[in-house]
Tab-separated table of C-alpha atoms in Angstrom:
chain	number	residue	atom	x	y	z
A	21	UNK	CA	7.722	38.869	-7.310
A	22	UNK	CA	4.004	39.179	-6.020
A	23	UNK	CA	2.049	35.873	-5.185
A	24	UNK	CA	-1.325	35.038	-3.739
A	25	UNK	CA	-2.369	34.548	-0.128
A	26	UNK	CA	-5.455	34.412	1.754
A	27	UNK	CA	-6.302	37.181	4.423
A	28	UNK	CA	-8.918	35.837	7.017
A	29	UNK	CA	-10.354	37.830	9.753
A	30	UNK	CA	-11.372	34.843	11.969
A	31	UNK	CA	-13.732	34.227	15.015
A	32	UNK	CA	-16.928	34.955	13.060
A	33	UNK	CA	-20.052	32.648	12.911
A	34	UNK	CA	-20.463	30.999	9.665
A	35	UNK	CA	-23.824	29.743	8.299
A	36	UNK	CA	-25.213	28.352	4.981
A	37	UNK	CA	-24.649	25.715	2.537
A	38	UNK	CA	-21.433	24.349	0.969
A	39	UNK	CA	-21.632	22.283	-2.301
A	40	UNK	CA	-19.130	19.774	-3.080
A	41	UNK	CA	-17.799	19.929	-6.500
A	42	UNK	CA	-16.571	16.878	-8.791
A	43	UNK	CA	-13.508	14.892	-7.705
A	44	UNK	CA	-10.293	16.192	-8.733
A	45	UNK	CA	-8.733	12.556	-8.222
A	46	UNK	CA	-11.460	11.087	-10.365
A	47	UNK	CA	-11.172	13.777	-13.180
A	48	UNK	CA	-7.541	13.711	-13.727
A	49	UNK	CA	-7.134	9.982	-14.628
A	50	UNK	CA	-10.540	10.082	-16.611
A	51	UNK	CA	-9.374	12.845	-18.662
A	52	UNK	CA	-6.260	11.281	-19.446
A	53	UNK	CA	-8.095	7.973	-20.444
A	54	UNK	CA	-9.500	9.951	-23.434
A	55	UNK	CA	-5.887	9.320	-24.898
A	56	UNK	CA	-6.747	5.625	-25.204
A	57	UNK	CA	-9.357	5.875	-28.099
A	58	UNK	CA	-10.311	8.350	-30.913
A	59	UNK	CA	-13.668	10.062	-30.690
A	60	UNK	CA	-15.568	13.146	-29.052
A	61	UNK	CA	-15.974	12.790	-25.217
A	62	UNK	CA	-18.039	14.937	-23.067
A	63	UNK	CA	-17.154	15.012	-19.198
A	64	UNK	CA	-19.567	16.591	-16.790
A	65	UNK	CA	-19.413	17.919	-13.153
A	66	UNK	CA	-15.585	18.663	-13.507
A	67	UNK	CA	-14.117	20.956	-10.763
A	68	UNK	CA	-12.667	24.117	-11.916
A	69	UNK	CA	-9.324	23.855	-10.602
A	70	UNK	CA	-5.603	24.717	-11.429
A	71	UNK	CA	-4.765	21.103	-11.487
A	72	UNK	CA	-7.421	20.558	-14.278
A	73	UNK	CA	-6.158	23.573	-16.391
A	74	UNK	CA	-2.619	22.203	-15.862
A	75	UNK	CA	-3.759	18.761	-17.367
A	76	UNK	CA	-5.503	20.437	-20.192
A	77	UNK	CA	-2.273	22.172	-21.326
A	78	UNK	CA	-0.615	18.562	-21.178
A	79	UNK	CA	-3.076	16.802	-23.027
A	80	UNK	CA	-3.404	19.422	-25.725
A	81	UNK	CA	0.422	19.271	-26.053
A	82	UNK	CA	-0.271	15.619	-27.034
A	83	UNK	CA	-2.681	16.384	-29.817
A	84	UNK	CA	-6.008	16.354	-28.157
A	85	UNK	CA	-8.565	19.120	-28.638
A	86	UNK	CA	-10.262	20.370	-25.515
A	87	UNK	CA	-13.004	23.032	-25.384
A	88	UNK	CA	-14.477	24.076	-21.881
A	89	UNK	CA	-18.156	23.934	-22.526
A	90	UNK	CA	-19.266	25.637	-19.272
A	91	UNK	CA	-17.719	26.126	-15.768
A	92	UNK	CA	-17.951	22.047	-15.078
A	93	UNK	CA	-18.107	20.460	-18.609
A	94	UNK	CA	-15.560	19.680	-21.203
A	95	UNK	CA	-15.678	18.499	-24.595
A	96	UNK	CA	-12.327	16.451	-25.589
A	97	UNK	CA	-11.745	15.379	-29.178
A	98	UNK	CA	-9.150	12.898	-29.930
A	99	UNK	CA	-8.488	12.522	-33.740
A	100	UNK	CA	-5.082	10.963	-33.000
A	101	UNK	CA	-2.175	11.876	-30.794
A	102	UNK	CA	0.398	14.094	-32.624
A	103	UNK	CA	3.230	13.898	-29.966
A	104	UNK	CA	4.226	10.994	-27.708
A	105	UNK	CA	6.451	12.926	-25.355
A	106	UNK	CA	5.110	14.567	-22.261
A	107	UNK	CA	7.582	17.283	-21.169
A	108	UNK	CA	9.155	18.071	-17.807
A	109	UNK	CA	7.972	21.632	-18.298
A	110	UNK	CA	4.191	20.361	-17.961
A	111	UNK	CA	4.691	17.177	-16.070
A	112	UNK	CA	6.816	18.753	-13.226
A	113	UNK	CA	3.772	20.733	-11.998
A	114	UNK	CA	1.584	17.710	-11.078
A	115	UNK	CA	2.459	14.296	-10.232
A	116	UNK	CA	-0.804	12.891	-11.696
A	117	UNK	CA	0.581	13.854	-15.156
A	118	UNK	CA	2.558	10.613	-15.088
A	119	UNK	CA	-0.644	8.802	-15.764
A	120	UNK	CA	-0.440	9.634	-19.412
A	121	UNK	CA	1.980	7.081	-19.862
A	122	UNK	CA	-0.648	4.351	-19.535
A	123	UNK	CA	-2.801	6.049	-21.902
A	124	UNK	CA	-0.253	6.719	-24.486
A	125	UNK	CA	1.108	2.991	-24.269
A	126	UNK	CA	-2.734	1.874	-24.817
A	127	UNK	CA	-3.025	4.026	-27.885
A	128	UNK	CA	0.318	3.788	-29.474
A	129	UNK	CA	2.479	1.259	-27.643
A	130	UNK	CA	5.173	3.860	-27.221
A	131	UNK	CA	5.487	7.030	-24.623
A	132	UNK	CA	8.124	9.327	-23.338
A	133	UNK	CA	7.185	11.001	-20.057
A	134	UNK	CA	9.194	13.230	-17.677
A	135	UNK	CA	9.538	12.039	-14.126
A	136	UNK	CA	7.025	14.005	-12.066
A	137	UNK	CA	6.599	16.862	-9.594
A	138	UNK	CA	3.787	17.789	-7.333
A	139	UNK	CA	3.425	18.447	-3.558
A	140	UNK	CA	6.428	17.909	-1.212
A	141	UNK	CA	4.559	15.418	1.060
A	142	UNK	CA	6.466	12.217	0.204
A	143	UNK	CA	8.818	10.507	-2.281
A	144	UNK	CA	6.043	8.621	-4.020
A	145	UNK	CA	8.274	6.820	-6.634
A	146	UNK	CA	6.961	5.495	-9.919
A	147	UNK	CA	8.547	2.095	-9.722
A	148	UNK	CA	5.375	0.632	-9.135
A	149	UNK	CA	3.989	1.858	-12.418
A	150	UNK	CA	7.081	0.946	-14.462
A	151	UNK	CA	7.223	-2.858	-12.809
A	152	UNK	CA	3.634	-3.181	-13.973
A	153	UNK	CA	4.090	-1.932	-17.302
A	154	UNK	CA	7.237	-4.293	-17.862
A	155	UNK	CA	4.895	-7.137	-16.939
A	156	UNK	CA	2.769	-6.015	-19.841
A	157	UNK	CA	5.486	-6.469	-22.259
A	158	UNK	CA	6.814	-2.705	-22.054
A	159	UNK	CA	10.707	-2.034	-22.453
A	160	UNK	CA	11.517	0.883	-20.071
A	161	UNK	CA	14.606	2.931	-19.965
A	162	UNK	CA	15.260	6.021	-18.092
A	163	UNK	CA	17.481	8.834	-19.128
A	164	UNK	CA	18.179	12.355	-18.318
A	165	UNK	CA	15.103	12.661	-16.180
A	166	UNK	CA	12.833	10.986	-18.823
A	167	UNK	CA	11.110	7.471	-18.864
A	168	UNK	CA	11.117	5.930	-22.447
A	169	UNK	CA	8.691	3.243	-22.780
A	170	UNK	CA	7.791	1.026	-25.845
A	171	UNK	CA	6.185	-2.351	-26.562
A	172	UNK	CA	5.962	-4.502	-29.491
A	173	UNK	CA	2.860	-5.701	-28.168
A	174	UNK	CA	0.876	-5.127	-24.780
A	175	UNK	CA	0.335	-8.662	-23.332
A	176	UNK	CA	-2.188	-9.279	-20.397
A	177	UNK	CA	-0.338	-10.796	-17.093
A	178	UNK	CA	-0.758	-11.153	-13.423
A	179	UNK	CA	0.522	-8.219	-11.527
A	180	UNK	CA	0.965	-8.139	-7.790
A	181	UNK	CA	1.609	-4.458	-6.422
A	182	UNK	CA	3.856	-4.263	-3.554
A	183	UNK	CA	1.538	-1.597	-2.260
A	184	UNK	CA	-2.035	-0.686	-3.172
A	185	UNK	CA	-0.851	2.539	-5.080
A	186	UNK	CA	-3.678	4.670	-6.331
A	187	UNK	CA	-1.607	6.039	-9.591
A	188	UNK	CA	-0.082	2.622	-10.385
A	189	UNK	CA	-3.360	0.899	-10.331
A	190	UNK	CA	-4.761	3.531	-12.441
A	191	UNK	CA	-1.751	3.546	-14.938
A	192	UNK	CA	-1.680	-0.045	-15.248
A	193	UNK	CA	-5.519	-0.339	-15.840
A	194	UNK	CA	-5.149	2.271	-18.736
A	195	UNK	CA	-2.676	0.190	-20.431
A	196	UNK	CA	-4.262	-3.350	-19.824
A	197	UNK	CA	-7.504	-2.329	-21.347
A	198	UNK	CA	-5.622	-2.536	-24.912
A	199	UNK	CA	-3.589	-5.649	-23.982
A	200	UNK	CA	-3.988	-8.778	-25.567
A	201	UNK	CA	-5.512	-11.480	-23.307
A	202	UNK	CA	-6.370	-11.141	-19.639
A	203	UNK	CA	-4.648	-8.850	-16.856
A	204	UNK	CA	-5.165	-9.823	-13.292
A	205	UNK	CA	-4.109	-6.939	-10.898
A	206	UNK	CA	-3.734	-7.911	-7.365
A	207	UNK	CA	-3.447	-5.603	-4.270
A	208	UNK	CA	-5.025	-2.708	-6.384
A	209	UNK	CA	-6.095	0.265	-4.713
A	210	UNK	CA	-9.781	0.385	-4.007
A	211	UNK	CA	-10.544	4.050	-3.985
A	212	UNK	CA	-14.016	5.225	-5.208
A	213	UNK	CA	-11.955	7.353	-7.995
A	214	UNK	CA	-10.814	3.943	-9.095
A	215	UNK	CA	-14.110	2.787	-9.482
A	216	UNK	CA	-14.980	5.935	-11.531
A	217	UNK	CA	-12.195	5.444	-13.655
A	218	UNK	CA	-13.339	1.694	-14.368
A	219	UNK	CA	-16.780	2.690	-14.979
A	220	UNK	CA	-15.665	5.225	-17.621
A	221	UNK	CA	-13.328	2.737	-19.366
A	222	UNK	CA	-16.332	0.257	-19.367
A	223	UNK	CA	-18.563	2.675	-20.983
A	224	UNK	CA	-16.045	3.016	-23.542
A	225	UNK	CA	-15.875	-0.673	-24.158
A	226	UNK	CA	-13.477	-2.013	-22.074
A	227	UNK	CA	-13.983	-5.304	-19.889
A	228	UNK	CA	-13.128	-4.483	-16.139
A	229	UNK	CA	-14.477	-6.432	-13.232
A	230	UNK	CA	-13.615	-6.199	-9.615
A	231	UNK	CA	-13.359	-2.293	-9.466
A	232	UNK	CA	-13.237	-1.347	-5.747
A	233	UNK	CA	-11.932	-4.861	-4.531
A	234	UNK	CA	-7.936	-5.524	-4.208
A	235	UNK	CA	-8.279	-8.029	-7.361
A	236	UNK	CA	-9.012	-6.397	-10.834
A	237	UNK	CA	-9.590	-8.404	-13.905
A	238	UNK	CA	-9.015	-6.694	-17.273
A	239	UNK	CA	-9.859	-8.641	-20.344
A	240	UNK	CA	-8.068	-6.678	-23.186
A	241	UNK	CA	-10.266	-5.312	-26.141
A	242	UNK	CA	-9.066	-4.174	-29.645
A	243	UNK	CA	-11.473	-1.302	-30.001
A	244	UNK	CA	-12.718	1.284	-27.614
A	245	UNK	CA	-14.944	4.516	-28.270
A	246	UNK	CA	-15.663	7.767	-26.914
A	247	UNK	CA	-18.502	8.352	-24.455
A	248	UNK	CA	-20.019	10.973	-22.103
A	249	UNK	CA	-19.660	10.698	-18.146
A	250	UNK	CA	-20.360	12.710	-15.212
A	251	UNK	CA	-17.619	12.836	-12.279
A	252	UNK	CA	-18.376	11.662	-8.979
A	253	UNK	CA	-18.413	14.336	-5.960
A	254	UNK	CA	-15.146	14.971	-4.287
A	255	UNK	CA	-15.025	12.897	-1.188
A	256	UNK	CA	-11.815	14.748	0.473
A	257	UNK	CA	-13.719	18.305	-0.313
A	258	UNK	CA	-16.866	16.724	1.418
A	259	UNK	CA	-14.879	15.634	4.410
A	260	UNK	CA	-13.284	19.123	4.716
A	261	UNK	CA	-16.418	20.905	4.540
A	262	UNK	CA	-17.952	18.586	7.161
A	263	UNK	CA	-15.206	19.554	9.454
A	264	UNK	CA	-16.090	23.262	8.692
A	265	UNK	CA	-19.707	22.418	9.798
A	266	UNK	CA	-18.646	20.707	12.900
A	267	UNK	CA	-16.198	23.714	13.782
A	268	UNK	CA	-19.029	26.291	13.364
A	269	UNK	CA	-21.575	24.531	15.518
A	270	UNK	CA	-23.615	22.699	12.712
A	271	UNK	CA	-24.783	26.020	11.071
A	272	UNK	CA	-23.174	25.047	7.731
A	273	UNK	CA	-24.683	22.220	5.568
A	274	UNK	CA	-22.967	19.913	3.218
A	275	UNK	CA	-24.521	19.125	-0.444
A	276	UNK	CA	-22.839	16.536	-2.315
A	277	UNK	CA	-21.966	13.808	0.268
A	278	UNK	CA	-21.798	10.206	-0.572
A	279	UNK	CA	-21.965	8.172	2.580
A	280	UNK	CA	-20.279	5.005	1.314
A	281	UNK	CA	-17.349	7.032	-0.075
A	282	UNK	CA	-16.638	8.586	3.264
A	283	UNK	CA	-17.300	5.345	5.544
A	284	UNK	CA	-14.231	5.421	7.577
A	285	UNK	CA	-14.263	8.991	8.115
A	286	UNK	CA	-17.848	9.150	9.134
A	287	UNK	CA	-17.306	6.110	11.459
A	288	UNK	CA	-14.263	8.045	13.232
A	289	UNK	CA	-16.405	11.129	13.852
A	290	UNK	CA	-18.997	8.867	15.339
A	291	UNK	CA	-16.645	7.470	17.768
A	292	UNK	CA	-15.680	10.854	18.732
A	293	UNK	CA	-19.233	11.416	19.283
A	294	UNK	CA	-20.583	13.174	16.376
A	295	UNK	CA	-24.432	12.964	15.532
A	296	UNK	CA	-25.548	13.907	12.024
A	297	UNK	CA	-28.009	13.219	9.427
A	298	UNK	CA	-27.657	12.585	5.705
A	299	UNK	CA	-30.587	13.144	3.573
A	300	UNK	CA	-30.484	12.347	0.273
A	301	UNK	CA	-26.866	13.830	-0.268
A	302	UNK	CA	-27.136	16.611	2.190
A	303	UNK	CA	-25.004	16.402	5.424
A	304	UNK	CA	-26.221	18.263	8.762
A	305	UNK	CA	-24.500	18.147	11.965
A	306	UNK	CA	-26.689	17.659	15.111
A	307	UNK	CA	-23.929	17.758	17.670
A	308	UNK	CA	-22.366	20.805	19.207
A	309	UNK	CA	-18.329	21.066	18.903
A	310	UNK	CA	-18.162	20.887	22.874
A	311	UNK	CA	-19.874	17.445	22.809
A	312	UNK	CA	-17.090	15.865	20.967
A	313	UNK	CA	-14.433	13.670	22.768
A	314	UNK	CA	-10.699	12.866	21.558
A	315	UNK	CA	-10.054	10.451	18.980
A	316	UNK	CA	-7.211	8.013	17.576
A	317	UNK	CA	-6.777	7.799	13.939
A	318	UNK	CA	-4.375	5.950	11.843
A	319	UNK	CA	-4.206	6.876	8.062
A	320	UNK	CA	-4.668	3.725	5.686
A	321	UNK	CA	-5.299	2.815	1.947
A	322	UNK	CA	-8.920	2.768	1.352
A	323	UNK	CA	-11.373	2.015	2.759
A	324	UNK	CA	-9.180	3.126	5.734
A	325	UNK	CA	-9.081	6.686	7.047
A	326	UNK	CA	-7.687	8.680	4.085
A	327	UNK	CA	-4.443	10.582	4.415
A	328	UNK	CA	-5.968	13.398	2.600
A	329	UNK	CA	-8.194	14.329	5.539
A	330	UNK	CA	-5.604	13.803	8.274
A	331	UNK	CA	-4.525	17.752	8.378
A	332	UNK	CA	-8.306	19.031	8.170
A	333	UNK	CA	-9.255	16.660	11.072
A	334	UNK	CA	-6.258	17.564	12.986
A	335	UNK	CA	-7.490	21.148	13.083
A	336	UNK	CA	-11.069	19.829	14.293
A	337	UNK	CA	-8.886	17.834	17.256
A	338	UNK	CA	-7.259	21.053	18.324
A	339	UNK	CA	-10.646	22.219	19.574
A	340	UNK	CA	-11.831	19.140	21.529
A	341	UNK	CA	-10.732	18.728	25.191
A	342	UNK	CA	-8.452	16.154	25.995
A	343	UNK	CA	-5.460	14.128	23.904
A	344	UNK	CA	-6.221	12.824	20.531
A	345	UNK	CA	-3.452	10.871	18.290
A	346	UNK	CA	-3.095	10.752	14.673
A	347	UNK	CA	-0.606	7.984	12.961
A	348	UNK	CA	0.361	8.875	9.180
A	349	UNK	CA	1.254	5.725	7.475
A	350	UNK	CA	0.974	6.768	3.807
A	351	UNK	CA	3.413	9.876	3.352
A	352	UNK	CA	6.531	10.477	5.439
A	353	UNK	CA	6.432	14.278	5.329
A	354	UNK	CA	2.675	15.042	5.775
A	355	UNK	CA	3.014	16.734	9.262
A	356	UNK	CA	4.689	19.876	7.808
A	357	UNK	CA	1.412	21.917	8.698
A	358	UNK	CA	2.027	21.028	12.320
A	359	UNK	CA	4.294	23.860	13.212
A	360	UNK	CA	2.055	26.291	11.202
A	361	UNK	CA	-1.018	25.103	13.607
A	362	UNK	CA	1.327	25.464	16.787
A	363	UNK	CA	2.011	29.049	15.767
A	364	UNK	CA	-1.793	29.663	15.951
A	365	UNK	CA	-1.982	28.273	19.453
A	366	UNK	CA	-2.385	24.767	18.639
A	367	UNK	CA	-0.624	22.060	21.116
A	368	UNK	CA	0.730	19.436	18.801
A	369	UNK	CA	3.670	16.968	19.430
A	370	UNK	CA	5.433	14.869	16.851
A	371	UNK	CA	7.130	11.734	17.288
A	372	UNK	CA	8.164	10.207	14.244
A	373	UNK	CA	4.753	9.312	12.157
A	374	UNK	CA	2.590	9.909	15.360
A	375	UNK	CA	1.022	13.307	16.216
A	376	UNK	CA	-0.429	13.987	19.827
A	377	UNK	CA	-2.943	16.779	19.943
A	378	UNK	CA	-3.889	18.525	23.427
A	379	UNK	CA	-7.063	20.266	22.725
A	380	UNK	CA	-7.112	24.024	23.402
A	381	UNK	CA	-9.976	26.546	24.137
A	382	UNK	CA	-8.909	28.916	21.324
A	383	UNK	CA	-6.460	29.825	18.569
A	384	UNK	CA	-5.109	33.229	17.912
A	385	UNK	CA	-4.524	34.754	14.332
A	386	UNK	CA	-0.987	34.286	12.778
A	387	UNK	CA	0.649	34.426	9.557
A	388	UNK	CA	1.170	31.052	8.416
A	389	UNK	CA	2.202	28.932	5.031
A	390	UNK	CA	0.647	26.108	3.245
A	391	UNK	CA	3.086	23.166	2.499
A	392	UNK	CA	0.785	21.177	0.420
A	393	UNK	CA	-3.046	21.023	-0.721
A	394	UNK	CA	-4.652	19.759	2.398
A	395	UNK	CA	-2.547	21.453	4.802
A	396	UNK	CA	-3.539	24.451	3.183
A	397	UNK	CA	-7.195	23.549	3.706
A	398	UNK	CA	-6.466	22.955	7.499
A	399	UNK	CA	-4.761	26.414	7.876
A	400	UNK	CA	-7.840	28.074	6.306
A	401	UNK	CA	-10.084	26.092	8.723
A	402	UNK	CA	-7.808	27.161	11.632
A	403	UNK	CA	-7.748	30.845	10.490
A	404	UNK	CA	-11.562	30.925	10.371
A	405	UNK	CA	-11.689	29.957	13.875
A	406	UNK	CA	-8.949	32.458	15.169
A	407	UNK	CA	-9.923	35.996	16.172
A	408	UNK	CA	-8.149	38.618	14.371
A	409	UNK	CA	-6.348	38.781	10.865
A	410	UNK	CA	-4.327	35.726	9.578
A	411	UNK	CA	-2.462	35.308	6.342
A	412	UNK	CA	-2.499	32.003	4.694
A	413	UNK	CA	0.494	32.082	2.278
A	414	UNK	CA	1.252	29.708	-0.780
A	415	UNK	CA	-2.443	29.392	-1.508
A	416	UNK	CA	-1.602	28.049	-4.950
A	417	UNK	CA	-1.730	24.557	-3.208
A	418	UNK	CA	-5.210	25.202	-2.140
A	419	UNK	CA	-6.184	26.137	-5.576
A	420	UNK	CA	-5.005	22.816	-6.794
A	421	UNK	CA	-7.968	20.780	-4.845
A	422	UNK	CA	-10.588	23.281	-3.927
A	423	UNK	CA	-12.743	25.370	-6.487
A	424	UNK	CA	-13.177	29.018	-5.597
A	425	UNK	CA	-12.760	28.185	-1.647
A	426	UNK	CA	-12.905	31.765	-0.664
A	427	UNK	CA	-15.942	32.792	-2.781
A	428	UNK	CA	-17.852	29.615	-0.947
A	429	UNK	CA	-16.647	30.832	2.300
A	430	UNK	CA	-17.749	34.453	1.710
A	431	UNK	CA	-21.235	33.244	0.899
A	432	UNK	CA	-21.391	31.784	4.584
A	433	UNK	CA	-20.411	35.142	6.147
A	434	UNK	CA	-16.624	34.622	6.263
A	435	UNK	CA	-14.273	37.673	6.156
A	436	UNK	CA	-11.746	35.999	3.657
A	437	UNK	CA	-9.908	37.617	0.523
A	438	UNK	CA	-7.282	36.942	-1.752
A	439	UNK	CA	-4.377	39.345	-1.674
A	440	UNK	CA	-0.979	39.845	-3.302
A	441	UNK	CA	2.156	39.402	-1.035
A	442	UNK	CA	5.793	39.475	-1.804
A	443	UNK	CA	7.163	35.970	-2.683
């Protein structure tokens, strides 16, 4: 069987502008939230990604009618759900698919959803989702890899999450908007993508306050209606592109940067000596790569340093003289890109959840393998800085989160192409 890989001839100067697409992690729950109420929805600034296409198939299997209006816009018509089972074949491809449970419960008080799949970066159990649903009056039964959920009535309640899980927060919000009475969600996730979902639901007629804070209040309503919405820019893509701009000495500018959504990331770069400017939403690097000094990072739930930018910034740290440290606190398996970077000449040591990075002068080309979405991005960045020909395998991971990455890089002068290789 043949699969796709990136062939990259690195070591070339890159220059130009990278434009940030809409947020994948915002689009997925917002598309799922169209399950909650009948009507015609229009979503704009939707990224053209593999994960979106996967979700479209799942939503269509539940009865939604979805039309792609252009590269970045969708029309979604909900005339009523015709199926209340999300099958393993569709859910296994992407963990975010499990969010359909909240949408289906809000619509029909009943749902059957396969336990999810996704990147192999951690166990990410769904128990927080299920506990939250139970506190809203849902009876849960798990059998043969499926979760069966049903409620006579959704009843508002006070729910305290053990951990500020983004997925659990989103799933519970979607169910709670149709629950009778008020739901108070404590220790809720605070990511910008949560705020975007709440803004979308409020446009539909929901009554959610506190989005972006750890305490959310959701006053249940009987009726919701369809609406139009434009997705926020993808802060993780923006952060990845900013790292590319630094690696290539500021000759790349990045359009679509929302400063407040990247506050902790930008703060760490400032600590490391980076000077930059943001005019409107355009980011420009004012420092040279050699001006930067080592840094120490601990990944944390938002507003802390995002785990999704851990692997891309590790590639940057490899080119900074001295010793940098990264402590990963979110996912237990998120250092799987380290052996691949070391194959390219990095000096990274792992001790449990801590990575110690000793800066090197240069990388060399190699054949490497992406273990997950953000690891794939870090390896592409590394290959672009490595003289010679590198092959990055398993790029289906990269396609899940970066729109037409090779096309955008080619426009900057990168020698990168998609090739077929043996699986």
